Amino acid sequence: MRRSSTRKTGPQNPAASANTPAADLYRSASSKAIIKELERIDQFFNSYADKSSGLIDPEGIEILCSDLGVDHTDVRILMLAWKMKAERQGYFTQEEWRRGLKALRADTISKLKKALSDLEKEVERPQNFLDFYSYAFRYCLTEEKQKSLDIESICVLLDLVLGAHYRLQIDSLTEFLKNQNDYKVINMDQWMNFLRFCQEINFPDLSNYDSDHAWPLILDNFVEWMRGKQD
Amino acid sequence: MSTQKRRNFKIEAFKHRVELDPKYAEKTWKVLEHAIQEIYNHNASGLSFEELYRNAYNMVLHKYGEKLYSGLVTTMTWHLKEISKIIEAAQGGLFLEELNRKWGEHNKALQMIRDILMYMDRTFVPSNHKTPVHELGLNLWRDNIIHSSKIQTRLLYTLLELVHRERTGEVINRGLMRNIIKMLMDLGASVYQEDFEKPFLEVSANFYSVESQQFIECCDCGEYLKKAERRLNEEMERVSHYLDAKSESKITNVVEREMIANHMQRLVHMENSGLVNMLIDDKYEDLARMYSLFRRVPDGLSTIRDVMTSHLRDTGKQLVTDPERLKDPVDFVQRLLDEKDKHDKIIHLAFNNDKTFQNALNSSFEYFINLNPRSPEFISLFVDDKLRKGLKGVSEEDVEVVLDKVMMLFRYLQEKDVFEKYYKQHLAKRLLSGKTVSDDAERSLIVKLKTECGYQFTSKLEGMFTDMKTSQDTMQGFYASQSPETSADSPTLAVQVLTTGSWPTQPTTTCNLPAEILGVCEKFRTYYLGTHTGRRLSWQTNMGTADLKATFGKGQKHELNVSTYQMCILMLFNSSDRLNYREIEQATEIPASDLKRCLQSLACVKGKNVLRKEPMSKDIGEDDVFFFNDKFSSKFYKVKIGTVVAQKESEPEKQETRQRVEEDRKPQIEAAIVRIMKSRRVLDHNNIVAEVTKQLQSRFLPNPVVIKKRIESLIEREFLERDKVDRKLYRYLA
């Protein structure tokens, strides 16, 4: 609460400084405005950052989430992390924060709140989505040299990033993943092919699935399981 | 110019009028006509050929050729009509003879007439596009005799009747037949075909259709084929005796169709006597007959081949999946070899060494041998048995024969790497226990494997032989280096130094060796490491053997041939007469399963029970107590105490070998994928699977699912990637 109160006094109206009419003054004024904005973004950062580490840590993120009025497991937080290109799960560095919030042009909690819905639309664009999807996997790799995620996490993550668009597929896939014993972890290749599967394969009839194509074996197994269930 | 005279020179032919009797032509023709009549009446002897020839010549010369020619036609026709009446009048069997005689006469007459009319034949006939005399004579014969309504059908009927009678076993006048048929052929190919051959073939088809139906109802397959073969030969003989040679293929086609092609399926599947029974009972003659008959008809051989193949597959499958057979691996393989020999012999004796049949045999064997996953193990066990004892007293050539046969079975194996695994294990046991009978035979087989599968396959096996040789030298060196007095009283040691990797050694904990042995072992270690620096020696106590001298209760001495483990156990009884299981286990630290097996063979085998056990039972319990058996006796000085070995692998051992094989395959599959992708850069899934399979099939048959897993592993390690656009493709990442 202390942090949020400092934040509330912090923001100033940037429109006032942008109002300068003189043309030659405009450039310096706008660059001044940018500097001002950066300062506000930093201020915004500091209001959540842990003083000793200089990072927003999981605790800070939780407070940010409650200020934004979203759950910390909400997909929009993952999108925000993607926008910042955050490297470590549960932490935002100042650099990442600047990168993300500058791009979103958000220097206050209310602006950020608004920006989130725009961000959602931005992620929806196909090229962005592929990047976001693969980012989601990498973001969850917390250990050094970790290359795969356990089934439990994968199911949560699938639900989070694909659940809204491919409800049927994700329900079946998570049911399958939880009921098989061949795979304990999922790697990047398999993860990427889940998306491709959702995008390309007719569901639930699976009519255009061909196991002679270069699908990973886990999807062959999934399809076999699906077909066995349908009969 | 116009005044110029045109002069025409004319040369006129010398005109001299030949006075000719107006009745000349008529008169001359009368002479000739009379002559023709006399010829037909067999009175030609009184005729003057010269005079008649001149008359005919003159008639043509005086442009009476037309009259001469038409006169000939009329008069010959008249004569033939008369002849026709005579032939018609002939009764029954005389009909053909009359026809034949008249035909002969007509030919003779025709010859004479043609000679008389030679000049006409040479000048008038060609320039007026008439039919030459001889041909004319044949045509007239045809039209007036053969095609006369009363003769045509009678002739055909008579001929067919004769053929029929001959087919039913009567003897007919073949000479007469031949003459008549020859006549038809002389009258032209179309006459022969229309007036005889076609109806003949039709009647034959009917005859054989009916007959084959009768035969198939009452004969077994072999008998039927004999009859069919006889019929076929009869027809061919018939053609050679009195029909046109061109008819042979036609009539044999009829017989083949009616007697073979139409009944083929029924014949091969005939109950109790069909193809399968012939194969089972080695009926070489019947099979050869079937082969030679069936090859004549379309799909005939493939019918035999298909039935043979499915029979082979069925019996083979039964053989390799019969749980009874699995109990005795040597017998199992011997049966396979017998089966192969049997069918090789059939193909050789009955099927003309037909390549397609050999291929069918091979593919059938390949099919069923691989149905049993233990085939590689069993084949190796068979070789083991042969090389241990089976080849004693067998000549070198016979050894080669056996080994060649084994190699043939080996070729059918899809999992050659599994065979290699077992072969290595069995070879190791043979070499280390000194059980191999013939070094030449061992090496001969290795050479065969090398030719079949390449250097890679046998390099480790060869390494094992080298180790054996080197060890001999090492031991000589070792004893040469020891002073005689120090080694005089200690046990003799023979060490085989095995290169790690070449031998199927498993990491085992060395058991506790008796102090006496330990001393020599240490000496050897010092000696060996002194000559070979940087090496490590570990004792494989599970693989060695020992000879022990033992004295029993009444002072009888025996030499006991035992395994290293057994030696360790027996040595304990030097200092104690009674030991329980726990004490033995603690003192030796032999792994429990091995220990139990050793104790079993020391205490439970009749005639070899140098130990006594309480309670007396077949199996070893952990509370059992063991005693030195001082009442032990044996007829032999040397007593060999075998370990109760599981000759075949037990289920868990099998699983373990299987797993090791699978593990060994992974890098091979990956290497193949990388090789392929390195050269192709981009390739679709199916083709990778196909090419990997092709590359590896000389060693084993990779499972497509396993290949897919390896591909995924390579993707994960970034050797490959999936194509971003085309779902089928993989790309090589350099």
PDB file of N, CA and C in Angstrom, chain B residues 352-410:
ATOM      1  N   ASN B 352      12.524 -78.029 -61.187  1.00  0.00           N
ATOM      2  CA  ASN B 352      13.448 -77.556 -62.211  1.00  0.00           C
ATOM      3  C   ASN B 352      14.362 -76.443 -61.713  1.00  0.00           C
ATOM      4  N   ASN B 353      14.608 -76.393 -60.399  1.00  0.00           N
ATOM      5  CA  ASN B 353      15.420 -75.317 -59.809  1.00  0.00           C
ATOM      6  C   ASN B 353      14.908 -73.930 -60.161  1.00  0.00           C
ATOM      7  N   ASP B 354      13.609 -73.838 -60.300  1.00  0.00           N
ATOM      8  CA  ASP B 354      12.981 -72.585 -60.716  1.00  0.00           C
ATOM      9  C   ASP B 354      13.343 -71.445 -59.744  1.00  0.00           C
ATOM     10  N   LYS B 355      13.904 -70.368 -60.298  1.00  0.00           N
ATOM     11  CA  LYS B 355      14.325 -69.229 -59.460  1.00  0.00           C
ATOM     12  C   LYS B 355      13.163 -68.652 -58.669  1.00  0.00           C
ATOM     13  N   THR B 356      12.020 -68.543 -59.319  1.00  0.00           N
ATOM     14  CA  THR B 356      10.887 -67.919 -58.620  1.00  0.00           C
ATOM     15  C   THR B 356      10.456 -68.778 -57.433  1.00  0.00           C
ATOM     16  N   PHE B 357      10.621 -70.088 -57.557  1.00  0.00           N
ATOM     17  CA  PHE B 357      10.274 -70.958 -56.431  1.00  0.00           C
ATOM     18  C   PHE B 357      11.302 -70.810 -55.314  1.00  0.00           C
ATOM     19  N   GLN B 358      12.560 -70.693 -55.706  1.00  0.00           N
ATOM     20  CA  GLN B 358      13.592 -70.490 -54.691  1.00  0.00           C
ATOM     21  C   GLN B 358      13.339 -69.194 -53.937  1.00  0.00           C
ATOM     22  N   ASN B 359      12.964 -68.171 -54.686  1.00  0.00           N
ATOM     23  CA  ASN B 359      12.680 -66.896 -54.028  1.00  0.00           C
ATOM     24  C   ASN B 359      11.507 -67.027 -53.070  1.00  0.00           C
ATOM     25  N   ALA B 360      10.486 -67.758 -53.511  1.00  0.00           N
ATOM     26  CA  ALA B 360       9.315 -67.943 -52.646  1.00  0.00           C
ATOM     27  C   ALA B 360       9.724 -68.673 -51.365  1.00  0.00           C
ATOM     28  N   LEU B 361      10.578 -69.663 -51.520  1.00  0.00           N
ATOM     29  CA  LEU B 361      11.064 -70.418 -50.356  1.00  0.00           C
ATOM     30  C   LEU B 361      11.816 -69.487 -49.408  1.00  0.00           C
ATOM     31  N   ASN B 362      12.705 -68.689 -49.995  1.00  0.00           N
ATOM     32  CA  ASN B 362      13.489 -67.780 -49.159  1.00  0.00           C
ATOM     33  C   ASN B 362      12.611 -66.777 -48.436  1.00  0.00           C
ATOM     34  N   SER B 363      11.666 -66.212 -49.156  1.00  0.00           N
ATOM     35  CA  SER B 363      10.859 -65.174 -48.512  1.00  0.00           C
ATOM     36  C   SER B 363       9.977 -65.802 -47.430  1.00  0.00           C
ATOM     37  N   SER B 364       9.549 -67.035 -47.643  1.00  0.00           N
ATOM     38  CA  SER B 364       8.751 -67.694 -46.603  1.00  0.00           C
ATOM     39  C   SER B 364       9.585 -67.897 -45.339  1.00  0.00           C
ATOM     40  N   PHE B 365      10.819 -68.365 -45.544  1.00  0.00           N
ATOM     41  CA  PHE B 365      11.683 -68.569 -44.371  1.00  0.00           C
ATOM     42  C   PHE B 365      11.939 -67.256 -43.660  1.00  0.00           C
ATOM     43  N   GLU B 366      12.205 -66.245 -44.447  1.00  0.00           N
ATOM     44  CA  GLU B 366      12.465 -64.948 -43.827  1.00  0.00           C
ATOM     45  C   GLU B 366      11.258 -64.512 -43.012  1.00  0.00           C
ATOM     46  N   TYR B 367      10.089 -64.798 -43.580  1.00  0.00           N
ATOM     47  CA  TYR B 367       8.856 -64.401 -42.902  1.00  0.00           C
ATOM     48  C   TYR B 367       8.739 -65.094 -41.545  1.00  0.00           C
ATOM     49  N   PHE B 368       8.866 -66.433 -41.527  1.00  0.00           N
ATOM     50  CA  PHE B 368       8.514 -67.077 -40.261  1.00  0.00           C
ATOM     51  C   PHE B 368       9.660 -67.132 -39.259  1.00  0.00           C
ATOM     52  N   ILE B 369      10.883 -67.138 -39.759  1.00  0.00           N
ATOM     53  CA  ILE B 369      11.998 -67.148 -38.801  1.00  0.00           C
ATOM     54  C   ILE B 369      11.921 -65.914 -37.915  1.00  0.00           C
ATOM     55  N   ASN B 370      11.545 -64.799 -38.508  1.00  0.00           N
ATOM     56  CA  ASN B 370      11.514 -63.563 -37.741  1.00  0.00           C
ATOM     57  C   ASN B 370      10.259 -63.412 -36.900  1.00  0.00           C
ATOM     58  N   LEU B 371       9.327 -64.367 -37.051  1.00  0.00           N
ATOM     59  CA  LEU B 371       8.153 -64.322 -36.182  1.00  0.00           C
ATOM     60  C   LEU B 371       8.545 -64.625 -34.742  1.00  0.00           C
ATOM     61  N   ASN B 372       9.598 -65.407 -34.598  1.00  0.00           N
ATOM     62  CA  ASN B 372      10.045 -65.731 -33.246  1.00  0.00           C
ATOM     63  C   ASN B 372      11.254 -64.858 -32.889  1.00  0.00           C
ATOM     64  N   PRO B 373      11.068 -63.971 -31.914  1.00  0.00           N
ATOM     65  CA  PRO B 373      12.173 -63.054 -31.586  1.00  0.00           C
ATOM     66  C   PRO B 373      13.400 -63.784 -31.050  1.00  0.00           C
ATOM     67  N   ARG B 374      13.275 -65.057 -30.694  1.00  0.00           N
ATOM     68  CA  ARG B 374      14.425 -65.766 -30.145  1.00  0.00           C
ATOM     69  C   ARG B 374      15.245 -66.483 -31.213  1.00  0.00           C
ATOM     70  N   SER B 375      14.789 -66.403 -32.468  1.00  0.00           N
ATOM     71  CA  SER B 375      15.534 -67.094 -33.524  1.00  0.00           C
ATOM     72  C   SER B 375      17.028 -66.751 -33.537  1.00  0.00           C
ATOM     73  N   PRO B 376      17.402 -65.467 -33.446  1.00  0.00           N
ATOM     74  CA  PRO B 376      18.842 -65.171 -33.458  1.00  0.00           C
ATOM     75  C   PRO B 376      19.592 -65.880 -32.339  1.00  0.00           C
ATOM     76  N   GLU B 377      18.997 -65.884 -31.154  1.00  0.00           N
ATOM     77  CA  GLU B 377      19.635 -66.538 -30.011  1.00  0.00           C
ATOM     78  C   GLU B 377      19.782 -68.030 -30.276  1.00  0.00           C
ATOM     79  N   PHE B 378      18.725 -68.635 -30.804  1.00  0.00           N
ATOM     80  CA  PHE B 378      18.737 -70.076 -31.019  1.00  0.00           C
ATOM     81  C   PHE B 378      19.741 -70.473 -32.097  1.00  0.00           C
ATOM     82  N   ILE B 379      19.835 -69.669 -33.123  1.00  0.00           N
ATOM     83  CA  ILE B 379      20.789 -70.008 -34.184  1.00  0.00           C
ATOM     84  C   ILE B 379      22.205 -69.954 -33.620  1.00  0.00           C
ATOM     85  N   SER B 380      22.456 -68.946 -32.781  1.00  0.00           N
ATOM     86  CA  SER B 380      23.771 -68.863 -32.159  1.00  0.00           C
ATOM     87  C   SER B 380      24.012 -70.061 -31.241  1.00  0.00           C
ATOM     88  N   LEU B 381      22.979 -70.487 -30.533  1.00  0.00           N
ATOM     89  CA  LEU B 381      23.113 -71.651 -29.657  1.00  0.00           C
ATOM     90  C   LEU B 381      23.393 -72.920 -30.455  1.00  0.00           C
ATOM     91  N   PHE B 382      22.763 -72.996 -31.612  1.00  0.00           N
ATOM     92  CA  PHE B 382      22.989 -74.148 -32.491  1.00  0.00           C
ATOM     93  C   PHE B 382      24.462 -74.199 -32.904  1.00  0.00           C
ATOM     94  N   VAL B 383      24.975 -73.050 -33.329  1.00  0.00           N
ATOM     95  CA  VAL B 383      26.384 -72.986 -33.706  1.00  0.00           C
ATOM     96  C   VAL B 383      27.246 -73.379 -32.507  1.00  0.00           C
ATOM     97  N   ASP B 384      26.863 -72.841 -31.347  1.00  0.00           N
ATOM     98  CA  ASP B 384      27.611 -73.130 -30.125  1.00  0.00           C
ATOM     99  C   ASP B 384      27.682 -74.632 -29.888  1.00  0.00           C
ATOM    100  N   ASP B 385      26.522 -75.266 -30.016  1.00  0.00           N
ATOM    101  CA  ASP B 385      26.463 -76.710 -29.808  1.00  0.00           C
ATOM    102  C   ASP B 385      27.376 -77.431 -30.797  1.00  0.00           C
ATOM    103  N   LYS B 386      27.298 -77.019 -32.062  1.00  0.00           N
ATOM    104  CA  LYS B 386      28.107 -77.677 -33.088  1.00  0.00           C
ATOM    105  C   LYS B 386      29.598 -77.470 -32.816  1.00  0.00           C
ATOM    106  N   LEU B 387      29.959 -76.244 -32.455  1.00  0.00           N
ATOM    107  CA  LEU B 387      31.377 -75.952 -32.290  1.00  0.00           C
ATOM    108  C   LEU B 387      31.924 -76.503 -30.974  1.00  0.00           C
ATOM    109  N   ARG B 388      31.040 -76.847 -30.052  1.00  0.00           N
ATOM    110  CA  ARG B 388      31.490 -77.429 -28.801  1.00  0.00           C
ATOM    111  C   ARG B 388      31.753 -78.915 -28.956  1.00  0.00           C
ATOM    112  N   LYS B 389      30.761 -79.604 -29.505  1.00  0.00           N
ATOM    113  CA  LYS B 389      30.937 -81.053 -29.540  1.00  0.00           C
ATOM    114  C   LYS B 389      30.446 -81.666 -30.830  1.00  0.00           C
ATOM    115  N   GLY B 390      29.482 -80.986 -31.444  1.00  0.00           N
ATOM    116  CA  GLY B 390      28.785 -81.602 -32.569  1.00  0.00           C
ATOM    117  C   GLY B 390      29.674 -81.943 -33.740  1.00  0.00           C
ATOM    118  N   LEU B 391      30.817 -81.269 -33.835  1.00  0.00           N
ATOM    119  CA  LEU B 391      31.605 -81.460 -35.039  1.00  0.00           C
ATOM    120  C   LEU B 391      32.757 -82.443 -34.846  1.00  0.00           C
ATOM    121  N   LYS B 392      32.779 -83.071 -33.687  1.00  0.00           N
ATOM    122  CA  LYS B 392      33.859 -84.029 -33.445  1.00  0.00           C
ATOM    123  C   LYS B 392      33.766 -85.164 -34.444  1.00  0.00           C
ATOM    124  N   GLY B 393      34.896 -85.505 -35.051  1.00  0.00           N
ATOM    125  CA  GLY B 393      34.910 -86.629 -35.973  1.00  0.00           C
ATOM    126  C   GLY B 393      34.215 -86.348 -37.291  1.00  0.00           C
ATOM    127  N   VAL B 394      33.925 -85.104 -37.531  1.00  0.00           N
ATOM    128  CA  VAL B 394      33.289 -84.757 -38.799  1.00  0.00           C
ATOM    129  C   VAL B 394      34.354 -84.133 -39.694  1.00  0.00           C
ATOM    130  N   SER B 395      34.333 -84.486 -40.964  1.00  0.00           N
ATOM    131  CA  SER B 395      35.387 -83.999 -41.852  1.00  0.00           C
ATOM    132  C   SER B 395      35.243 -82.491 -42.088  1.00  0.00           C
ATOM    133  N   GLU B 396      36.325 -81.921 -42.545  1.00  0.00           N
ATOM    134  CA  GLU B 396      36.365 -80.477 -42.725  1.00  0.00           C
ATOM    135  C   GLU B 396      35.278 -79.985 -43.690  1.00  0.00           C
ATOM    136  N   GLU B 397      35.067 -80.768 -44.748  1.00  0.00           N
ATOM    137  CA  GLU B 397      34.059 -80.358 -45.739  1.00  0.00           C
ATOM    138  C   GLU B 397      32.668 -80.355 -45.112  1.00  0.00           C
ATOM    139  N   ASP B 398      32.414 -81.390 -44.278  1.00  0.00           N
ATOM    140  CA  ASP B 398      31.101 -81.465 -43.655  1.00  0.00           C
ATOM    141  C   ASP B 398      30.892 -80.313 -42.690  1.00  0.00           C
ATOM    142  N   VAL B 399      31.957 -79.920 -42.018  1.00  0.00           N
ATOM    143  CA  VAL B 399      31.864 -78.765 -41.124  1.00  0.00           C
ATOM    144  C   VAL B 399      31.436 -77.552 -41.940  1.00  0.00           C
ATOM    145  N   GLU B 400      32.099 -77.375 -43.075  1.00  0.00           N
ATOM    146  CA  GLU B 400      31.761 -76.249 -43.947  1.00  0.00           C
ATOM    147  C   GLU B 400      30.289 -76.297 -44.347  1.00  0.00           C
ATOM    148  N   VAL B 401      29.815 -77.499 -44.656  1.00  0.00           N
ATOM    149  CA  VAL B 401      28.418 -77.637 -45.083  1.00  0.00           C
ATOM    150  C   VAL B 401      27.485 -77.163 -43.978  1.00  0.00           C
ATOM    151  N   VAL B 402      27.743 -77.606 -42.748  1.00  0.00           N
ATOM    152  CA  VAL B 402      26.892 -77.205 -41.626  1.00  0.00           C
ATOM    153  C   VAL B 402      26.952 -75.692 -41.439  1.00  0.00           C
ATOM    154  N   LEU B 403      28.165 -75.154 -41.486  1.00  0.00           N
ATOM    155  CA  LEU B 403      28.300 -73.714 -41.261  1.00  0.00           C
ATOM    156  C   LEU B 403      27.614 -72.929 -42.372  1.00  0.00           C
ATOM    157  N   ASP B 404      27.727 -73.421 -43.598  1.00  0.00           N
ATOM    158  CA  ASP B 404      27.059 -72.727 -44.705  1.00  0.00           C
ATOM    159  C   ASP B 404      25.550 -72.708 -44.513  1.00  0.00           C
ATOM    160  N   LYS B 405      25.044 -73.818 -44.007  1.00  0.00           N
ATOM    161  CA  LYS B 405      23.595 -73.871 -43.776  1.00  0.00           C
ATOM    162  C   LYS B 405      23.196 -72.874 -42.698  1.00  0.00           C
ATOM    163  N   VAL B 406      24.004 -72.807 -41.665  1.00  0.00           N
ATOM    164  CA  VAL B 406      23.707 -71.848 -40.602  1.00  0.00           C
ATOM    165  C   VAL B 406      23.723 -70.427 -41.155  1.00  0.00           C
ATOM    166  N   MET B 407      24.685 -70.167 -42.022  1.00  0.00           N
ATOM    167  CA  MET B 407      24.776 -68.833 -42.603  1.00  0.00           C
ATOM    168  C   MET B 407      23.527 -68.508 -43.412  1.00  0.00           C
ATOM    169  N   MET B 408      22.995 -69.532 -44.050  1.00  0.00           N
ATOM    170  CA  MET B 408      21.793 -69.328 -44.843  1.00  0.00           C
ATOM    171  C   MET B 408      20.637 -68.900 -43.932  1.00  0.00           C
ATOM    172  N   LEU B 409      20.526 -69.557 -42.775  1.00  0.00           N
ATOM    173  CA  LEU B 409      19.490 -69.131 -41.833  1.00  0.00           C
ATOM    174  C   LEU B 409      19.786 -67.725 -41.334  1.00  0.00           C
ATOM    175  N   PHE B 410      21.053 -67.477 -41.086  1.00  0.00           N
ATOM    176  CA  PHE B 410      21.456 -66.154 -40.600  1.00  0.00           C
ATOM    177  C   PHE B 410      20.999 -65.062 -41.575  1.00  0.00           C
TER     178      PHE B 410
END
